[in-house]
Coordinates of C-alpha atoms in Angstrom, one line a residue:
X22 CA -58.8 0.2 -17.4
X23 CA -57.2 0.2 -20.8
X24 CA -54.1 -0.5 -22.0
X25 CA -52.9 2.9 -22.5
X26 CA -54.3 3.8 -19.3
X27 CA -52.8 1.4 -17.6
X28 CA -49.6 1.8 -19.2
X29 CA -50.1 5.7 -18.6
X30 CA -50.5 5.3 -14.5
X31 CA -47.8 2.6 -14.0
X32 CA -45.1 2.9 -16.7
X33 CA -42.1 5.5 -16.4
X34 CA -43.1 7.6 -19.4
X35 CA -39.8 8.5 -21.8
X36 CA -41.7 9.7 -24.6
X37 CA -44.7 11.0 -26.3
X38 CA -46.7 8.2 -27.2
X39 CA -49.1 7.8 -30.4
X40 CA -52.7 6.9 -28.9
X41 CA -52.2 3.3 -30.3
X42 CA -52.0 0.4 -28.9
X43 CA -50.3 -2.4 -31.2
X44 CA -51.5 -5.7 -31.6
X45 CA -50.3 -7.6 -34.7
X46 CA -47.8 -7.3 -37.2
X47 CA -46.8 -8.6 -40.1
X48 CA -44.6 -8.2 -43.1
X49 CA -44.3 -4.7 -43.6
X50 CA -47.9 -3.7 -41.5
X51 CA -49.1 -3.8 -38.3
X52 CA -52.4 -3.4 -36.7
X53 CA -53.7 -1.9 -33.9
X54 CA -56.2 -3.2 -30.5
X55 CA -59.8 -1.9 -33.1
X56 CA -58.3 -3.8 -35.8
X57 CA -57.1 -0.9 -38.4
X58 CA -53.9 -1.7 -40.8
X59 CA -51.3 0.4 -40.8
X60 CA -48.2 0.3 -43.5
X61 CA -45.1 0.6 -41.1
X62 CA -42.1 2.9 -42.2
X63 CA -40.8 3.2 -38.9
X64 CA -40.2 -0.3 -37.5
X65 CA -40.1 0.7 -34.1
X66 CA -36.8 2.9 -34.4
X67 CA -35.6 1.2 -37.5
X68 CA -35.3 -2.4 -35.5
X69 CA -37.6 -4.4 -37.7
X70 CA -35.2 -4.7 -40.8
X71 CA -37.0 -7.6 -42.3
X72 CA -40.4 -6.5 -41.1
X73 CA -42.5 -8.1 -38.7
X74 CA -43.3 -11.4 -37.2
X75 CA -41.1 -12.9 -40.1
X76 CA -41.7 -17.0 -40.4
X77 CA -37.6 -17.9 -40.7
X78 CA -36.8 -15.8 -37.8
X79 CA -40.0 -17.2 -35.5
X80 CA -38.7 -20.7 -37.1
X81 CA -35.3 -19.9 -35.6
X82 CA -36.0 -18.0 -32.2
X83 CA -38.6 -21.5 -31.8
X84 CA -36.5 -23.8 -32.1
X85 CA -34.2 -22.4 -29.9
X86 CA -36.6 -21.7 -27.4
X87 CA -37.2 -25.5 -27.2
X88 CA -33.6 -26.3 -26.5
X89 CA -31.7 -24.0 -24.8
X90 CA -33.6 -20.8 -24.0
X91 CA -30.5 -19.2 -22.2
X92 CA -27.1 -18.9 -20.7
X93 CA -24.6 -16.8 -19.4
X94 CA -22.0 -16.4 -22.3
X95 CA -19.3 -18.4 -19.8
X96 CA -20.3 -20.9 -21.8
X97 CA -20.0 -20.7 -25.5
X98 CA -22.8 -21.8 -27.9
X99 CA -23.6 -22.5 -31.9
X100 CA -25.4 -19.8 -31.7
X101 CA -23.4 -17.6 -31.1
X102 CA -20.1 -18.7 -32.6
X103 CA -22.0 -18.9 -35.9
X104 CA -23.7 -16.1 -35.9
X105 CA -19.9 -14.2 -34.4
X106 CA -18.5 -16.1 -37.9
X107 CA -20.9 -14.4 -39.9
X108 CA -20.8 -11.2 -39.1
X109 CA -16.7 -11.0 -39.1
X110 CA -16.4 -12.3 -42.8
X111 CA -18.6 -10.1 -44.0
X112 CA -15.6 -7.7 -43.4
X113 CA -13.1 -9.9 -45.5
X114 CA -10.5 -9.2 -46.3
X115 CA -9.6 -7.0 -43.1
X116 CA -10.0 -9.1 -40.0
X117 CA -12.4 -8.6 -37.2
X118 CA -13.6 -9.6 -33.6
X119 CA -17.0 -9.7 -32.3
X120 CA -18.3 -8.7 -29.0
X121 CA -22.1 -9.3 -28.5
X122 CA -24.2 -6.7 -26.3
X123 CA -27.7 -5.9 -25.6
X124 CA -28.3 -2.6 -27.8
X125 CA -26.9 0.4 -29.6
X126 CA -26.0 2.6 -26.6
X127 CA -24.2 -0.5 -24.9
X128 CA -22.2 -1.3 -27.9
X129 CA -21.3 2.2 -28.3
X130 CA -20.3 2.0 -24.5
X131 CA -18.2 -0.5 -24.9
X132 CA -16.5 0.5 -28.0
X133 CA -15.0 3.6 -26.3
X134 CA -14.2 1.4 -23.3
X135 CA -12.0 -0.4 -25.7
X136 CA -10.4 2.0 -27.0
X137 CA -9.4 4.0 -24.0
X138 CA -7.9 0.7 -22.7
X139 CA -6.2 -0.1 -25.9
X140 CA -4.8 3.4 -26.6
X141 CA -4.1 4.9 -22.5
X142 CA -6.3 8.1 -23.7
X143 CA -9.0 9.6 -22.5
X144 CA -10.2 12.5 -24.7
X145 CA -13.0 11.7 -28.0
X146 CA -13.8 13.4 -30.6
X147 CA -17.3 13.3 -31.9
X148 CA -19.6 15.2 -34.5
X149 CA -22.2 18.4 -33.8
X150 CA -25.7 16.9 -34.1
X151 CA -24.7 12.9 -33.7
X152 CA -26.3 10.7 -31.8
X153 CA -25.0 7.6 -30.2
X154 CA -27.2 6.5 -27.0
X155 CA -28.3 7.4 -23.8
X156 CA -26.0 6.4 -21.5
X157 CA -23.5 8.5 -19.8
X158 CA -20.7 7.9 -21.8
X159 CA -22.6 7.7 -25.1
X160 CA -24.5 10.8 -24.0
X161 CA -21.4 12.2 -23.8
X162 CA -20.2 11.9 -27.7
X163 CA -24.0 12.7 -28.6
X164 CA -23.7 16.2 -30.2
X165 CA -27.1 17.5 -29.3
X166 CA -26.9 19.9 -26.4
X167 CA -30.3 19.2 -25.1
X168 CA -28.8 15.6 -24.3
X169 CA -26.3 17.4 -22.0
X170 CA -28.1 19.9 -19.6
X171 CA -27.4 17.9 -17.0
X172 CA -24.3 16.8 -17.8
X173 CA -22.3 19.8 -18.2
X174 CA -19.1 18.2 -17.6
X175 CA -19.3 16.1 -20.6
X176 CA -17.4 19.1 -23.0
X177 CA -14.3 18.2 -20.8
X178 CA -13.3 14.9 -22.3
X179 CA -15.4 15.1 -25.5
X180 CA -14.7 17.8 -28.1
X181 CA -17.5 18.1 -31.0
X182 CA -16.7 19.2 -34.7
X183 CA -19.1 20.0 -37.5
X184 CA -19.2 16.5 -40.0
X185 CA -17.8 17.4 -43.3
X186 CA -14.9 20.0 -41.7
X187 CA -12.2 17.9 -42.0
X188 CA -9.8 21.3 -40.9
X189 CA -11.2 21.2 -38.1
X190 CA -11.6 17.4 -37.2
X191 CA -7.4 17.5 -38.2
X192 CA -7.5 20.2 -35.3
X193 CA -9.4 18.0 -32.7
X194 CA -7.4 14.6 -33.2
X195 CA -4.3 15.4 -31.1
X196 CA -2.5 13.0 -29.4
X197 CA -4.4 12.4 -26.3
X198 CA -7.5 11.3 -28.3
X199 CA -8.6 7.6 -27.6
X200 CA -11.0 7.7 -30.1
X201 CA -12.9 9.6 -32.9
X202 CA -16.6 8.3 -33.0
X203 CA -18.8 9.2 -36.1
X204 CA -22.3 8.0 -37.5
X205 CA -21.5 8.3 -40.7
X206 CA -25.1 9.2 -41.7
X207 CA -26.2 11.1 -38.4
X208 CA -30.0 9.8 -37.6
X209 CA -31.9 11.7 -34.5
X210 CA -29.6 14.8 -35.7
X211 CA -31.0 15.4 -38.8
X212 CA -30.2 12.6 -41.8
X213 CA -26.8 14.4 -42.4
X214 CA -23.8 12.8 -44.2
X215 CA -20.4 14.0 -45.9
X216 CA -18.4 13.2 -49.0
X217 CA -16.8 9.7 -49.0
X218 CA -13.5 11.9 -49.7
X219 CA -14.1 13.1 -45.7
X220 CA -14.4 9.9 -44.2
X221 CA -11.3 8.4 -46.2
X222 CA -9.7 12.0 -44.8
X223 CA -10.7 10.8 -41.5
X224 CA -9.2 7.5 -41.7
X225 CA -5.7 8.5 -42.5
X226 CA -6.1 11.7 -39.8
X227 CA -7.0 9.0 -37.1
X228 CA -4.0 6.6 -38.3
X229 CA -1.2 9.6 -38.0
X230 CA -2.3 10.3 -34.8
X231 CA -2.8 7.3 -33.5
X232 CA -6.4 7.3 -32.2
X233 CA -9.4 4.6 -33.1
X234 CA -11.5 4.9 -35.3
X235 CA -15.0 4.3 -34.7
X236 CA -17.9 3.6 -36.9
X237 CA -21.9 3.4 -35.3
X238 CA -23.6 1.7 -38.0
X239 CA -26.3 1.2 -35.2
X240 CA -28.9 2.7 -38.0
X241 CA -26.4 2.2 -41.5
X242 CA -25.1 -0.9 -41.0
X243 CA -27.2 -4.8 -42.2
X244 CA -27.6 -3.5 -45.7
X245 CA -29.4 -0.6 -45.4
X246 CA -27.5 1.2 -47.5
X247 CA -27.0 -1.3 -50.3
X248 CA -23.3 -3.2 -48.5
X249 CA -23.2 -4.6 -45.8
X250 CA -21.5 -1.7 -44.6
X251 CA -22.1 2.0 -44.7
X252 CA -18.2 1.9 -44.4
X253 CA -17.2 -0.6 -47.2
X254 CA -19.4 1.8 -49.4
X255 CA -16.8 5.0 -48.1
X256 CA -13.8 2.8 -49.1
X257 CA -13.4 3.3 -45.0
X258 CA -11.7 0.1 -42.5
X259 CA -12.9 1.3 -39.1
X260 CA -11.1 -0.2 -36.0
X261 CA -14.3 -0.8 -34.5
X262 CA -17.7 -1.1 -36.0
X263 CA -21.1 -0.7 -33.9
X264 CA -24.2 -2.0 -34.6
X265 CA -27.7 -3.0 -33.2
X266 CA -31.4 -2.6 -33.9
X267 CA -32.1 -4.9 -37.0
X268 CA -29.6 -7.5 -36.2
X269 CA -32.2 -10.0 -34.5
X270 CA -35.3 -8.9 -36.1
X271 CA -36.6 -7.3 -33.3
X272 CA -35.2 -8.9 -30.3
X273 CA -32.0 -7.2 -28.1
X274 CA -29.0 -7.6 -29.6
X275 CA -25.9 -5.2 -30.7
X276 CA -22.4 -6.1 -32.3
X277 CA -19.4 -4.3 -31.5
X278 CA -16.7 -5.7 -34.4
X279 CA -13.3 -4.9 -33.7
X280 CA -10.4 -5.4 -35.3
X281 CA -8.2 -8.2 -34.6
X282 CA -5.2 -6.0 -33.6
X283 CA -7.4 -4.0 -31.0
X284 CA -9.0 -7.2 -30.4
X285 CA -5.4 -8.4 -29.1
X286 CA -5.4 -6.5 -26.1
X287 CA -8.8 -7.1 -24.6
X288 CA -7.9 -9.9 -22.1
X289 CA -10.3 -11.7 -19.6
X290 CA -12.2 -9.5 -17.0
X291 CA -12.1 -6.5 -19.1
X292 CA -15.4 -6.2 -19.7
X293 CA -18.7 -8.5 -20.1
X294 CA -22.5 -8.6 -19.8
X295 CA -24.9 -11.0 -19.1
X296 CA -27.3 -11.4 -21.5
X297 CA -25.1 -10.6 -24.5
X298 CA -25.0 -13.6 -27.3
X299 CA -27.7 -15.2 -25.6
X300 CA -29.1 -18.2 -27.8
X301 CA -32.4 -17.3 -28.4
X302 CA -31.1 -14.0 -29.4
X303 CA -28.1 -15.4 -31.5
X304 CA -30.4 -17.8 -33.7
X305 CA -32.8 -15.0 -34.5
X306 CA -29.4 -12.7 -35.2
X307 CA -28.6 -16.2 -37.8
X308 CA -31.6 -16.3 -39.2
X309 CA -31.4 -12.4 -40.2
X310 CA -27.8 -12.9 -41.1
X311 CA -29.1 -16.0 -43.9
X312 CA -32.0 -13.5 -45.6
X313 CA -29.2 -10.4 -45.9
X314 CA -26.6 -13.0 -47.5
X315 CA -29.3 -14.3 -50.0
X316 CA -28.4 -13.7 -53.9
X317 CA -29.9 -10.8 -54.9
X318 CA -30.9 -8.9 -51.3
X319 CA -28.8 -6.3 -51.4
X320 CA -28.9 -5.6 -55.2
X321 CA -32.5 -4.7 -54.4
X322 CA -32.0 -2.2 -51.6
X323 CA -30.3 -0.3 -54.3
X324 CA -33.0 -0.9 -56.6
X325 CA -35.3 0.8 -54.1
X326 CA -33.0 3.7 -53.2
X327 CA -33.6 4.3 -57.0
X328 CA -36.9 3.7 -57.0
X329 CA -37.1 6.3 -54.6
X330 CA -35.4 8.7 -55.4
X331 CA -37.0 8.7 -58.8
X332 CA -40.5 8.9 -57.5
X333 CA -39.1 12.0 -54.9
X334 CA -37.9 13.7 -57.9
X335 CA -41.1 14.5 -59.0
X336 CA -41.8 16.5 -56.0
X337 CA -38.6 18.8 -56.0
X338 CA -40.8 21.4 -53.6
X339 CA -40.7 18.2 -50.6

């Protein structure tokens, strides 16, 4: 029996899959089991950031390995207190938190749980076409209505607005809204953004009226788009700031920053997981940390946005 076949008789099957079966990767390629070399675009829903099998990453999640694999975040570690450092003053001057989780949707789980705790609200606000997990709650701000056919009572605690409207976003932020959540460049729903002017617009609507503001940079966020953060790039201070995937080069980890005044009222037993920060995890999420903060790294994203966007220009009819 194959591997596919195998896989195909006793494996829960969630989605298509390519008739592949990986083997190797490296760099920016991988190869399949007959030995053919493919260039990767996709990293395995945008998780391998710095590409695959890279050395300083194996280096790190090694030596790790060999000293404490893992456990339970009772106890703190260097790993993760470094890597916790890190990631917070990459937000300087505004002051941050972190929380460590396992991926996107439970960051995104957890950031709502926050802010109905810190605000005493229940209602959210969320964009058509955004996408934010699959677990109930995040299924429940993901604006695409196949996610929700059986969940219909989702609408009852989670009203959606078009991204860009901000008439109508200043119509759904009332005063029972916990929280407003927004991808600032929506992913699964179609690569849609707004004007910086709407998020800034957003900012100051969630500050009148008291609700959170938060910001999944679960697929914007580690320098994809040139700063650290999609939001620092809008001019935007989020309360709380999601983000998973490319953090730990391919290994489960998500961040959920929040900000120290939010951070305030989170007190012990509020929430936790167990695998969240883990060590091995935590020196992989360092070692990814170290390549993004190198001289240089993120100039050159923005080199490549240029690059290509000046090779898509000659192809206007794409």
């Amino acid at each position: 029996m194959t591997t596919l076949e195998k896989a195909q008789q006793y494996c829960i099957q969630t989605y298509v899959k390519y008739p592949l079966e990986l083997v190797r990767g490296e760099g920016r390629y991988v190869w399949d089991s007959e030995g053919k070399k493919y260039l990767d675009f996709y990293g395995g829903h945008a998780v391998c950031l710095m590409g695959h099998c890279v050395p300083e990453i194996i280096a790190a999640v090694e030596k790790q390995s060999r000293e404490l694999m893992f456990y339970s975040n009772i106890f703190d570690t260097a790993p993760a207190a470094d890597l916790a450092e890190k990631l917070a003053k990459t937000l300087l001057p505004a002051s941050y938190r972190v929380y460590f989780a396992n991926s996107g949707s439970e960051a995104n789980e957890t950031a709502i749980k926050i802010a109905r705790k810190h605000m005493g609200r229940t209602k959210l606000v969320s964009f058509h076409h955004a996408f934010h997990g699959r677990s109930m709650t995040t299924v429940a701000v993901t604006g695409l209505p196949s996610y929700h056919q059986f969940h219909p009572d989702f609408d009852s605690y989670t009203t959606f607005v078009e991204l860009g409207d901000i008439a109508a976003t200043k119509a759904a932020i009332t005063e029972e809204t916990a929280a407003v959540i927004v991808e600032p460049i929506q992913s699964i729903g179609g690569v849609n953004m707004a004007e910086a002017s709407f998020y800034q617009a957003l900012e100051a609507e969630c500050r009148k009226k008291g609700a959170l503001l938060i910001f999944d940079e679960v697929q914007t966020g580690l320098g994809r788009t040139g700063t650290m953060w999609f939001a620092q790039y809008l001019g935007v201070t989020p309360d709380i700031i999601t983000t998973a995937k490319g953090i730990a080069g391919g290994l489960p980890l998500s961040v959920v920053l929040v900000s120290t005044e939010v951070a305030a009222k989170i007190k012990v037993g509020d929430h936790a997981t167990t695998f969240g920060g883990g060590p091995v995890v935590c020196a992989a999420g360092n070692a990814v940390m170290d390549i993004l903060s190198q001289a240089g790294f993120l100039d050159a994203v923005m080199q490549k946005e240029q690059m290509i966007r000046d090779g898509l220009a000659r192809f206007p009819e794409v």
